[in-house]
Coordinates of N, CA, C and O in Angstrom, one line a residue:
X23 N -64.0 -84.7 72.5 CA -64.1 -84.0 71.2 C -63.1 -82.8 71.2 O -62.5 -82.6 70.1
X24 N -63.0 -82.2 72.0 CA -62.1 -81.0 72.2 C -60.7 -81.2 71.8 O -60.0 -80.6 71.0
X25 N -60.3 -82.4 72.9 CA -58.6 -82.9 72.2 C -58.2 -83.1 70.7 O -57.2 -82.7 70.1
X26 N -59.6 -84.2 70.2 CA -59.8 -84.3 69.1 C -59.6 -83.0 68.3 O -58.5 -83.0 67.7
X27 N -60.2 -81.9 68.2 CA -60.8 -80.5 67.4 C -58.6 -80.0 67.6 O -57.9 -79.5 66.7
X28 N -58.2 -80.4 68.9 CA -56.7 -79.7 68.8 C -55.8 -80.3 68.5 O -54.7 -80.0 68.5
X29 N -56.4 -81.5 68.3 CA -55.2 -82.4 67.3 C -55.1 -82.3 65.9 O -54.1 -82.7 65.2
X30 N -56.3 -81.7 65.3 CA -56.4 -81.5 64.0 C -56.1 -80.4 63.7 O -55.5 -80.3 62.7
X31 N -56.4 -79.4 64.5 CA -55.2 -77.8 64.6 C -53.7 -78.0 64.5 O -53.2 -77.3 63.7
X32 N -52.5 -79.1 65.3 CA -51.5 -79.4 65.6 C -51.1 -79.9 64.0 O -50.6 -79.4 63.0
X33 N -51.5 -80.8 64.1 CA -51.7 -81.7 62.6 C -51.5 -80.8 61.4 O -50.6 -80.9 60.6
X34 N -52.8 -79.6 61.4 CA -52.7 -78.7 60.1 C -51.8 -77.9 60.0 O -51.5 -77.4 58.9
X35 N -51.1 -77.6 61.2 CA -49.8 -76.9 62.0 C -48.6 -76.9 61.0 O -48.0 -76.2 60.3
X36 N -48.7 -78.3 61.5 CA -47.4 -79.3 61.2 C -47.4 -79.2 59.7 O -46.6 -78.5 59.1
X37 N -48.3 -79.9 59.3 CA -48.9 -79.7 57.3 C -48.2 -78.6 57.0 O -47.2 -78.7 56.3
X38 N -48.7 -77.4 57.6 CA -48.4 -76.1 57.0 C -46.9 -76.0 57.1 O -46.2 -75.6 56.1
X39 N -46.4 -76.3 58.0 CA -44.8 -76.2 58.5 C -43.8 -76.5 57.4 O -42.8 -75.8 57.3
X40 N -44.4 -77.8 56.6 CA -43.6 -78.9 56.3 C -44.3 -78.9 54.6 O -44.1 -80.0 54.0
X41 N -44.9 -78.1 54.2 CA -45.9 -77.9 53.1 C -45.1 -77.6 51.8 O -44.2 -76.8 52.0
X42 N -45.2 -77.9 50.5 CA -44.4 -77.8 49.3 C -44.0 -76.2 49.1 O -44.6 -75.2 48.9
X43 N -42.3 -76.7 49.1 CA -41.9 -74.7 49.3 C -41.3 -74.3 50.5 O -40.7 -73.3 50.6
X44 N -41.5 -74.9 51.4 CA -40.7 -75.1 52.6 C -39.1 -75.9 52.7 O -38.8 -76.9 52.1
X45 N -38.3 -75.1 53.9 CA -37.4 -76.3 54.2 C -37.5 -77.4 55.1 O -38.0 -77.3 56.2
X46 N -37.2 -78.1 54.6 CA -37.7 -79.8 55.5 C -37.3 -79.5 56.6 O -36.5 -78.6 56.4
X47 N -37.5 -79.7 58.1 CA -36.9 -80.0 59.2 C -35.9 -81.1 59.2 O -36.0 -82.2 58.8
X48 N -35.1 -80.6 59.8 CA -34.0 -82.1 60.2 C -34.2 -82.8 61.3 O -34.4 -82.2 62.4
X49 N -34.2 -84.1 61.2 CA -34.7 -85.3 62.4 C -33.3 -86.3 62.3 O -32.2 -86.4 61.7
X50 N -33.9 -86.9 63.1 CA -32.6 -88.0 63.5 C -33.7 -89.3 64.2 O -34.7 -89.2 65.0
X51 N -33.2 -90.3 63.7 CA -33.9 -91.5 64.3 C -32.2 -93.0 64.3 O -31.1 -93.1 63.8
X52 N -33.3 -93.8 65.3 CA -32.6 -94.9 64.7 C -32.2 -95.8 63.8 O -33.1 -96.3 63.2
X53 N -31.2 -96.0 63.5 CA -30.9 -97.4 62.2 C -31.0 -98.4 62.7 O -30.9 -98.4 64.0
X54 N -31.1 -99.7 61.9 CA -31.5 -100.9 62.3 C -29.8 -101.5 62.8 O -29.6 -102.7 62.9
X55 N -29.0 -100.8 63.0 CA -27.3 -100.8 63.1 C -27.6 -100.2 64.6 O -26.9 -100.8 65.5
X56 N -28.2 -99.3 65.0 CA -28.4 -99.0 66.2 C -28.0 -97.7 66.6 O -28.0 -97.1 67.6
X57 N -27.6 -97.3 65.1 CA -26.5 -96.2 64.9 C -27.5 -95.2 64.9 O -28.6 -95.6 65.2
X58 N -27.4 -93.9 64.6 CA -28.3 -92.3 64.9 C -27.9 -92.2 63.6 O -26.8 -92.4 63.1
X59 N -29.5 -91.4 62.7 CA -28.8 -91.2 61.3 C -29.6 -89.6 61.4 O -30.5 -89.6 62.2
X60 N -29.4 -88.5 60.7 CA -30.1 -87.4 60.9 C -30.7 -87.4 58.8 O -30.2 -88.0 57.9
X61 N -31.8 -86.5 59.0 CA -31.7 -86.1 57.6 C -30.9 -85.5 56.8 O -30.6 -86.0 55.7
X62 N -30.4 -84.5 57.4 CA -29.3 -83.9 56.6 C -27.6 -84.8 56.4 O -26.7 -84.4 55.6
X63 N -27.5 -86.1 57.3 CA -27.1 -86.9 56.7 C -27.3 -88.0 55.6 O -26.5 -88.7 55.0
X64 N -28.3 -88.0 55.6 CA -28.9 -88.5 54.4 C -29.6 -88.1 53.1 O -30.4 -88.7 52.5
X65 N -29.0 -86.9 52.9 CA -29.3 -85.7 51.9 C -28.5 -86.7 50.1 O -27.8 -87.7 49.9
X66 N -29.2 -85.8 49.6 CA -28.6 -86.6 48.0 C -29.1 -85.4 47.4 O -29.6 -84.4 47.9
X67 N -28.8 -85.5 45.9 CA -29.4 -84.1 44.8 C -30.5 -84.0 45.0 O -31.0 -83.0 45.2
X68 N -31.4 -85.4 45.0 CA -32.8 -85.7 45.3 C -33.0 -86.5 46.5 O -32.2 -87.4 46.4
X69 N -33.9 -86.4 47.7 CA -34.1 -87.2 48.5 C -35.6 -87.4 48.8 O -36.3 -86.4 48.9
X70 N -36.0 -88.7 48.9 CA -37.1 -88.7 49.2 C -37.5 -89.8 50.6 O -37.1 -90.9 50.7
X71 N -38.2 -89.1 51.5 CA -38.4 -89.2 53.0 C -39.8 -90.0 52.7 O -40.9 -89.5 52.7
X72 N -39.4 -91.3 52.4 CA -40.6 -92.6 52.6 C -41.4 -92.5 54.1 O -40.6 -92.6 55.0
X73 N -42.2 -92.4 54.4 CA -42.7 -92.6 55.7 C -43.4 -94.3 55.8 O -44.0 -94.6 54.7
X74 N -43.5 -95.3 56.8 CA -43.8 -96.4 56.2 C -44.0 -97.6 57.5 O -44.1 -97.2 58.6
X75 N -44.0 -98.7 57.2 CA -44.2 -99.4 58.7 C -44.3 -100.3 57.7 O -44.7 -100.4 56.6
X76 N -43.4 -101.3 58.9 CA -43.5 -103.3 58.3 C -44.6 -103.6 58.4 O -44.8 -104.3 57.5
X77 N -45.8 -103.3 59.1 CA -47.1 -103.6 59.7 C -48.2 -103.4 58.6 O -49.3 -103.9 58.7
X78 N -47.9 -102.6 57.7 CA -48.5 -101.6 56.6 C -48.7 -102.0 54.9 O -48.0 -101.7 53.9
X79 N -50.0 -102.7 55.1 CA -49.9 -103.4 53.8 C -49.9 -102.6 52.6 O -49.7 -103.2 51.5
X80 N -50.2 -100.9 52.7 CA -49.7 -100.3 51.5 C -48.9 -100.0 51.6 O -48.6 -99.5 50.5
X81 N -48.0 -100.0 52.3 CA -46.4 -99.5 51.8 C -45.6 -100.5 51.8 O -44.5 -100.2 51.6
X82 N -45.8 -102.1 52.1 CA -45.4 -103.3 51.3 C -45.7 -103.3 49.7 O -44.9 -103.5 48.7
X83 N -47.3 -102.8 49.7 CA -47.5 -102.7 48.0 C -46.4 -101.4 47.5 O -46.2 -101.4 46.3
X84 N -45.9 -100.7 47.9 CA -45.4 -99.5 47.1 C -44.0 -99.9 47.4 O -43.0 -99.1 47.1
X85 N -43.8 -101.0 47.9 CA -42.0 -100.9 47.6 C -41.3 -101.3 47.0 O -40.2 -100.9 46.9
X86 N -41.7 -102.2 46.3 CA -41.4 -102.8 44.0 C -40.8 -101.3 43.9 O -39.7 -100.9 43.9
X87 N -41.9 -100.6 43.8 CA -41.5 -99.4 42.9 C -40.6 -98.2 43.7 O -40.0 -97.4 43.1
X88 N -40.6 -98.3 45.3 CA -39.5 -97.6 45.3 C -38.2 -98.2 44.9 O -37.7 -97.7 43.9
X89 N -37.5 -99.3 45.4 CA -36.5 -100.2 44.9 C -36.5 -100.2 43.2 O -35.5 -100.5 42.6
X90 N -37.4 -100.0 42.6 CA -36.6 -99.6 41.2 C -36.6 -98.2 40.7 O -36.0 -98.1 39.6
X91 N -37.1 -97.0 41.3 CA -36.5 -95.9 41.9 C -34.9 -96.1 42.2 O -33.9 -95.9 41.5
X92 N -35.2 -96.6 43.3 CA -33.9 -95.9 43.8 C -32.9 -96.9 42.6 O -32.1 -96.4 41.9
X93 N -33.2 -97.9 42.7 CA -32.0 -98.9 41.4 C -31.8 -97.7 40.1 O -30.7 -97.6 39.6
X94 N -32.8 -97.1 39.8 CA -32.6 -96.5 38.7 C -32.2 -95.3 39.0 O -31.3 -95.1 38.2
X95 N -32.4 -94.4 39.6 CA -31.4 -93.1 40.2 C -30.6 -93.0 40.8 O -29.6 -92.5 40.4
X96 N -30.8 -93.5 42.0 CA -29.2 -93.7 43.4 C -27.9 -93.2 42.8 O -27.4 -92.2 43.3
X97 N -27.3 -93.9 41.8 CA -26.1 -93.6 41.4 C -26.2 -91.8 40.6 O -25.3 -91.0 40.8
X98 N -27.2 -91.6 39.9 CA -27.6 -89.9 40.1 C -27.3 -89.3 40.6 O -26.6 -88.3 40.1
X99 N -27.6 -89.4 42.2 CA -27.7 -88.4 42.9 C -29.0 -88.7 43.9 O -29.3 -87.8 44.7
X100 N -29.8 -90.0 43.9 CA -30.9 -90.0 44.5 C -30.8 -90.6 46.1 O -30.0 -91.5 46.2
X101 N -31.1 -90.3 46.9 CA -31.5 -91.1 47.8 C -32.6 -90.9 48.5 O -33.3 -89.9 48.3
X102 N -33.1 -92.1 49.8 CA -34.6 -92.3 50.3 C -33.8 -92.8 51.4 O -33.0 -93.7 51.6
X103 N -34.6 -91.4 52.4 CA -34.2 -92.3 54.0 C -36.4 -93.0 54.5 O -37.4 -92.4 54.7
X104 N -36.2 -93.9 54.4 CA -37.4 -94.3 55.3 C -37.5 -94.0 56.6 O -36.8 -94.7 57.4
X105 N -38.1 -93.5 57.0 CA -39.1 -93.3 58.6 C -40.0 -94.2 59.0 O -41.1 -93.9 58.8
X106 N -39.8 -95.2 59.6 CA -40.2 -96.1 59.9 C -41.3 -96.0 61.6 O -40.8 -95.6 62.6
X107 N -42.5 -96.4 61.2 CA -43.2 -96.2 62.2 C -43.6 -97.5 63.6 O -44.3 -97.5 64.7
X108 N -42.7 -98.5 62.7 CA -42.2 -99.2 63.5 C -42.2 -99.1 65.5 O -42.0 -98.0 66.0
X109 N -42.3 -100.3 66.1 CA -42.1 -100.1 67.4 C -40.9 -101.4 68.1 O -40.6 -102.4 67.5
X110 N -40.7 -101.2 69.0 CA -39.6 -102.7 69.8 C -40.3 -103.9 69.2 O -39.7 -104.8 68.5
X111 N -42.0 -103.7 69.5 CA -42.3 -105.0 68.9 C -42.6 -105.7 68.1 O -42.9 -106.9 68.0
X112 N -42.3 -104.2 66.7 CA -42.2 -104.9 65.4 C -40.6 -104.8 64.7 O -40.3 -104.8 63.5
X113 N -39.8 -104.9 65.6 CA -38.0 -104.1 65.3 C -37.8 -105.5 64.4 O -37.6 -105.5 63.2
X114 N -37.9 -106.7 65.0 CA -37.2 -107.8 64.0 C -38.3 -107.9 62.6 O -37.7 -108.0 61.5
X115 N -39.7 -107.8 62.7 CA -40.0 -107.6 61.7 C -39.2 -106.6 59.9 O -38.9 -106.9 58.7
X116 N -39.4 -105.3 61.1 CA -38.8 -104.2 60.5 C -37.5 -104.5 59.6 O -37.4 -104.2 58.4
X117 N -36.6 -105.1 60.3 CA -34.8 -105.2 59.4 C -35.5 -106.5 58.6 O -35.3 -106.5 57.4
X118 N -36.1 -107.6 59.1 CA -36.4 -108.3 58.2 C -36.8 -107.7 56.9 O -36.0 -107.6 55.9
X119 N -37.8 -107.3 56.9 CA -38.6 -106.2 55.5 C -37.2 -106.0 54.8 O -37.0 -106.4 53.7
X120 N -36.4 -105.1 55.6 CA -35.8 -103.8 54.4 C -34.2 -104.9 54.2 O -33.3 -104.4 53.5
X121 N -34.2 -106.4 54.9 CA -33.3 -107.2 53.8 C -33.9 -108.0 53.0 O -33.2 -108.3 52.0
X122 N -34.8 -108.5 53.0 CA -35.9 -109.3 52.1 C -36.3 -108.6 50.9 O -36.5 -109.1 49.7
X123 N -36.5 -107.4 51.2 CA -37.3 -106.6 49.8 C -36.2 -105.7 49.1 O -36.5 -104.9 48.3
X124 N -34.7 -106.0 49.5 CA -33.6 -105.1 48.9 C -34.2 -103.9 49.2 O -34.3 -103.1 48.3
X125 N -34.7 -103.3 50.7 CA -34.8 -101.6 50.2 C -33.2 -101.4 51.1 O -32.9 -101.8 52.3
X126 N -32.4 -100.8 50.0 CA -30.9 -100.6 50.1 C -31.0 -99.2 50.5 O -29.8 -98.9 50.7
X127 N -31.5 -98.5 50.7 CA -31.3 -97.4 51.1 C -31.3 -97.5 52.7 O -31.7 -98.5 53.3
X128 N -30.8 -96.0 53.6 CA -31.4 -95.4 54.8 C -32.5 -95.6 55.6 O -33.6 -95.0 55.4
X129 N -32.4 -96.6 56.7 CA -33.6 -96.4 57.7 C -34.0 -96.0 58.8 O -33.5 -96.7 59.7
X130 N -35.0 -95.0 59.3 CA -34.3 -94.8 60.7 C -36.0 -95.3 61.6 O -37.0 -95.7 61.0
X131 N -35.9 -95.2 62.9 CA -37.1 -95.6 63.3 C -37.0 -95.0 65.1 O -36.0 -95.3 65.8
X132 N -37.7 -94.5 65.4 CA -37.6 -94.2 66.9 C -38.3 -95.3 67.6 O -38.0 -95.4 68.8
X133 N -39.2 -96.3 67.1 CA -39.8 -97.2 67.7 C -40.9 -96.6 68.8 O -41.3 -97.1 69.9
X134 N -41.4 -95.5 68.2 CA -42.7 -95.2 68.5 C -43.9 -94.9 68.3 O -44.8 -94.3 68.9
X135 N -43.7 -95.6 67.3 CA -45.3 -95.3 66.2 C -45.9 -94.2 66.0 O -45.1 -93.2 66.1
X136 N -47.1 -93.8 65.7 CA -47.7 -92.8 65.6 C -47.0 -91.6 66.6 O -46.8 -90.5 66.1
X137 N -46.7 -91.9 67.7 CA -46.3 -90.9 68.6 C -44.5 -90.3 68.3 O -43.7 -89.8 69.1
X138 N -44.5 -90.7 66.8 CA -42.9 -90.4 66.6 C -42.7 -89.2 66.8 O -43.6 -88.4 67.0
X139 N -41.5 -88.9 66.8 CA -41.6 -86.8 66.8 C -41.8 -86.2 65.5 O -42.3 -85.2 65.0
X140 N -41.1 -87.4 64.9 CA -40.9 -87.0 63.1 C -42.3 -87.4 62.4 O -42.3 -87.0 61.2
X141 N -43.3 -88.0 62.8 CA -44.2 -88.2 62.3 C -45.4 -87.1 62.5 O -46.5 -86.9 61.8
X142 N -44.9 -86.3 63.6 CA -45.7 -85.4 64.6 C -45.4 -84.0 64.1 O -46.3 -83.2 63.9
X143 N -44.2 -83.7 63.8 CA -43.3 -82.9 63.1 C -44.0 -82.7 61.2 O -44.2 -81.7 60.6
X144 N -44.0 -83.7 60.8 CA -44.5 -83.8 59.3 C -45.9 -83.8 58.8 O -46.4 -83.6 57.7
X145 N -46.6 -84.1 60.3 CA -47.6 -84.2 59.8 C -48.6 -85.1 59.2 O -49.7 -85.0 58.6
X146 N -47.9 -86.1 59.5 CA -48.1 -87.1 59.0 C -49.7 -87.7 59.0 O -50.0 -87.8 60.2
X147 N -50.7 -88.0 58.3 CA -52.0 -88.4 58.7 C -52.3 -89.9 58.0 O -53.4 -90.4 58.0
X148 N -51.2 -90.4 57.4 CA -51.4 -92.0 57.1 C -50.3 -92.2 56.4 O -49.6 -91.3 56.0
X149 N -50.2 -93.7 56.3 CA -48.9 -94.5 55.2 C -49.1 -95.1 54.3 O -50.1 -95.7 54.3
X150 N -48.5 -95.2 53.4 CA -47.2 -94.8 53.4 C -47.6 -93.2 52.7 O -48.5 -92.8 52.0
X151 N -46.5 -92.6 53.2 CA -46.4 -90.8 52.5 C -45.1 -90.9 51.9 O -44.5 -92.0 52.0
X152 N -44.8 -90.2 51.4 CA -43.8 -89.5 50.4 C -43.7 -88.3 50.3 O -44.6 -87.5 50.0
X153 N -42.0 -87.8 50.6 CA -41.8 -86.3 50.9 C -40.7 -86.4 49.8 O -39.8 -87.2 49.8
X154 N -40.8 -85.3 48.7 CA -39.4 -85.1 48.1 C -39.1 -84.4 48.2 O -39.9 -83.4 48.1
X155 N -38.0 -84.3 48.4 CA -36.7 -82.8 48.7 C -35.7 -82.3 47.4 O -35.3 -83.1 46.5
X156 N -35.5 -81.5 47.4 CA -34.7 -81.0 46.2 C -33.1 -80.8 46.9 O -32.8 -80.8 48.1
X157 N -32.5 -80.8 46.3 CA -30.2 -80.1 46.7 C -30.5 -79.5 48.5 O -30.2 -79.9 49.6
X158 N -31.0 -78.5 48.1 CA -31.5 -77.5 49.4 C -32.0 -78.5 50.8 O -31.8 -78.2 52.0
X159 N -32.8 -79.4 50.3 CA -34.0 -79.6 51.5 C -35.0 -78.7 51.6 O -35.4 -78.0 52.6
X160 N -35.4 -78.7 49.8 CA -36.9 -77.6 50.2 C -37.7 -78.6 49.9 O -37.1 -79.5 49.3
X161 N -39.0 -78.8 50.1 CA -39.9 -79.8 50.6 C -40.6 -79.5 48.8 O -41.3 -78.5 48.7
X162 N -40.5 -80.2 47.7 CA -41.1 -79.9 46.4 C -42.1 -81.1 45.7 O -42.6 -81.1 44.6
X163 N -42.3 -81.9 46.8 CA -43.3 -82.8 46.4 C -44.1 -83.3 47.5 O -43.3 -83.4 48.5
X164 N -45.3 -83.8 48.0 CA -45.7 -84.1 49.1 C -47.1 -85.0 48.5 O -47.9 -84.5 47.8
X165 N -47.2 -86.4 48.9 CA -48.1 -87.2 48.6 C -48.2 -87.9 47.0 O -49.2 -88.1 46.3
X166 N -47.0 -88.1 47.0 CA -46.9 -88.2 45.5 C -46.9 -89.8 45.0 O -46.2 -90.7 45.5
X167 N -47.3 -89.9 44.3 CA -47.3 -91.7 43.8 C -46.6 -92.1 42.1 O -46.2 -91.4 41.2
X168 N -46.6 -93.3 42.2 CA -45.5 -93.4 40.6 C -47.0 -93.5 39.8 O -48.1 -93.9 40.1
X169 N -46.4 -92.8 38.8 CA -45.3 -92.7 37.9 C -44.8 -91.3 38.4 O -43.6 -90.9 38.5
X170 N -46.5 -90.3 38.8 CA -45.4 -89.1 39.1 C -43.9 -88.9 39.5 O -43.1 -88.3 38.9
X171 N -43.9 -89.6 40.7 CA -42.8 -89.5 41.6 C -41.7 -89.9 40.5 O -41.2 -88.9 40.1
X172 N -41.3 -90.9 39.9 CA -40.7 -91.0 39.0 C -40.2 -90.3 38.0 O -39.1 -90.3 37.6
X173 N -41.6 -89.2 37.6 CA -41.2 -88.1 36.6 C -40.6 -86.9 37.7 O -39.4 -86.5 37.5
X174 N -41.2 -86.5 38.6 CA -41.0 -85.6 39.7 C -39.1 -85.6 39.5 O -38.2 -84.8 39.3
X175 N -39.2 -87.0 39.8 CA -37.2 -87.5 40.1 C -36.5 -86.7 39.1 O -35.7 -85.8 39.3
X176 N -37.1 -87.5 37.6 CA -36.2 -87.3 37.0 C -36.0 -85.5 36.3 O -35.0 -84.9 35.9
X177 N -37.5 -85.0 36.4 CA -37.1 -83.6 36.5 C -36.0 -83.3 37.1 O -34.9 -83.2 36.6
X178 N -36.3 -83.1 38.6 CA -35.2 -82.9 39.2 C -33.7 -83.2 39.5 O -33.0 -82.6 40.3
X179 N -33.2 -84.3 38.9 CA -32.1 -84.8 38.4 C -31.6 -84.0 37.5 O -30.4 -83.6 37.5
X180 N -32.6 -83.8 36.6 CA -32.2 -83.2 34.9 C -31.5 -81.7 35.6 O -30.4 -81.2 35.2
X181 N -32.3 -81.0 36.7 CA -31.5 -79.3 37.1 C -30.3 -79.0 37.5 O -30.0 -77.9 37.6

């Protein structure tokens, strides 16, 4: 119980760290290229930090609507790097998904599941999440679902 009681301290830590009004942390994970992608490489006017797993039957349900997000902004100024919670044993899964479902955007994945750094880092307490960032990388949306996120977007497009 005790570990328990200090993982939810670490956890609210992290929350607080990474909490709307804050600057995002910069991470770096893998691409399905094999390549190293960081956040602040993957910056746009708007960015939004999908958190998500092939494994994950709600963030299969919510990716219709990211992919017509991003179809409908990207050229804006939008982009979405996904964080994939993915591991080795779900990697062919994983690139399957994001060529099957057109998600065209940024993926990265450490292939460590829950124990990611970026997962651990954010705070993360289930999937799929949604983090939006504003020009800066200040953290101005956190758990947000469509239509919001959509309006969220296009507010911030419009500044």
């Amino acid at each position: 119980m005790g570990k328990e009681i200090e993982s939810m301290g670490i956890m609210e830590k992290a929350r607080a760290k990474t909490a709307v009004g804050t600057l995002a942390p910069d991470f770096k994970g893998t691409t399905p290229n094999g390549e190293t992608l960081s956040l602040k490489e993957a910056m746009g006017k708007v960015t939004i930090i999908d958190f998500w797993a092939s494994w994950c039957g709600p963030c299969i349900q919510q990716t219709p609507k990211l992919v017509s997000i991003y179809n409908e902004f990207h050229d804006k100024g939008l982009n979405i790097i996904g964080v994939s919670l993915d591991n080795k044993e779900t990697e062919a899964i994983w690139n399957t998904m994001i060529k099957e479902r057109n998600l065209n955007w940024q993926h990265i994945t450490n292939y460590t599941g829950w124990d990611d750094p970026i997962v651990k880092e954010y705070g993360i307490k289930g999937i799929p999440e949604i983090v939006v960032l504003n020009s800066e990388g200040v953290i101005v949306a956190r758990d947000i679902e469509y239509p919001k996120l959509k309006s969220k977007i296009e507010e911030l497009l419009a500044e």
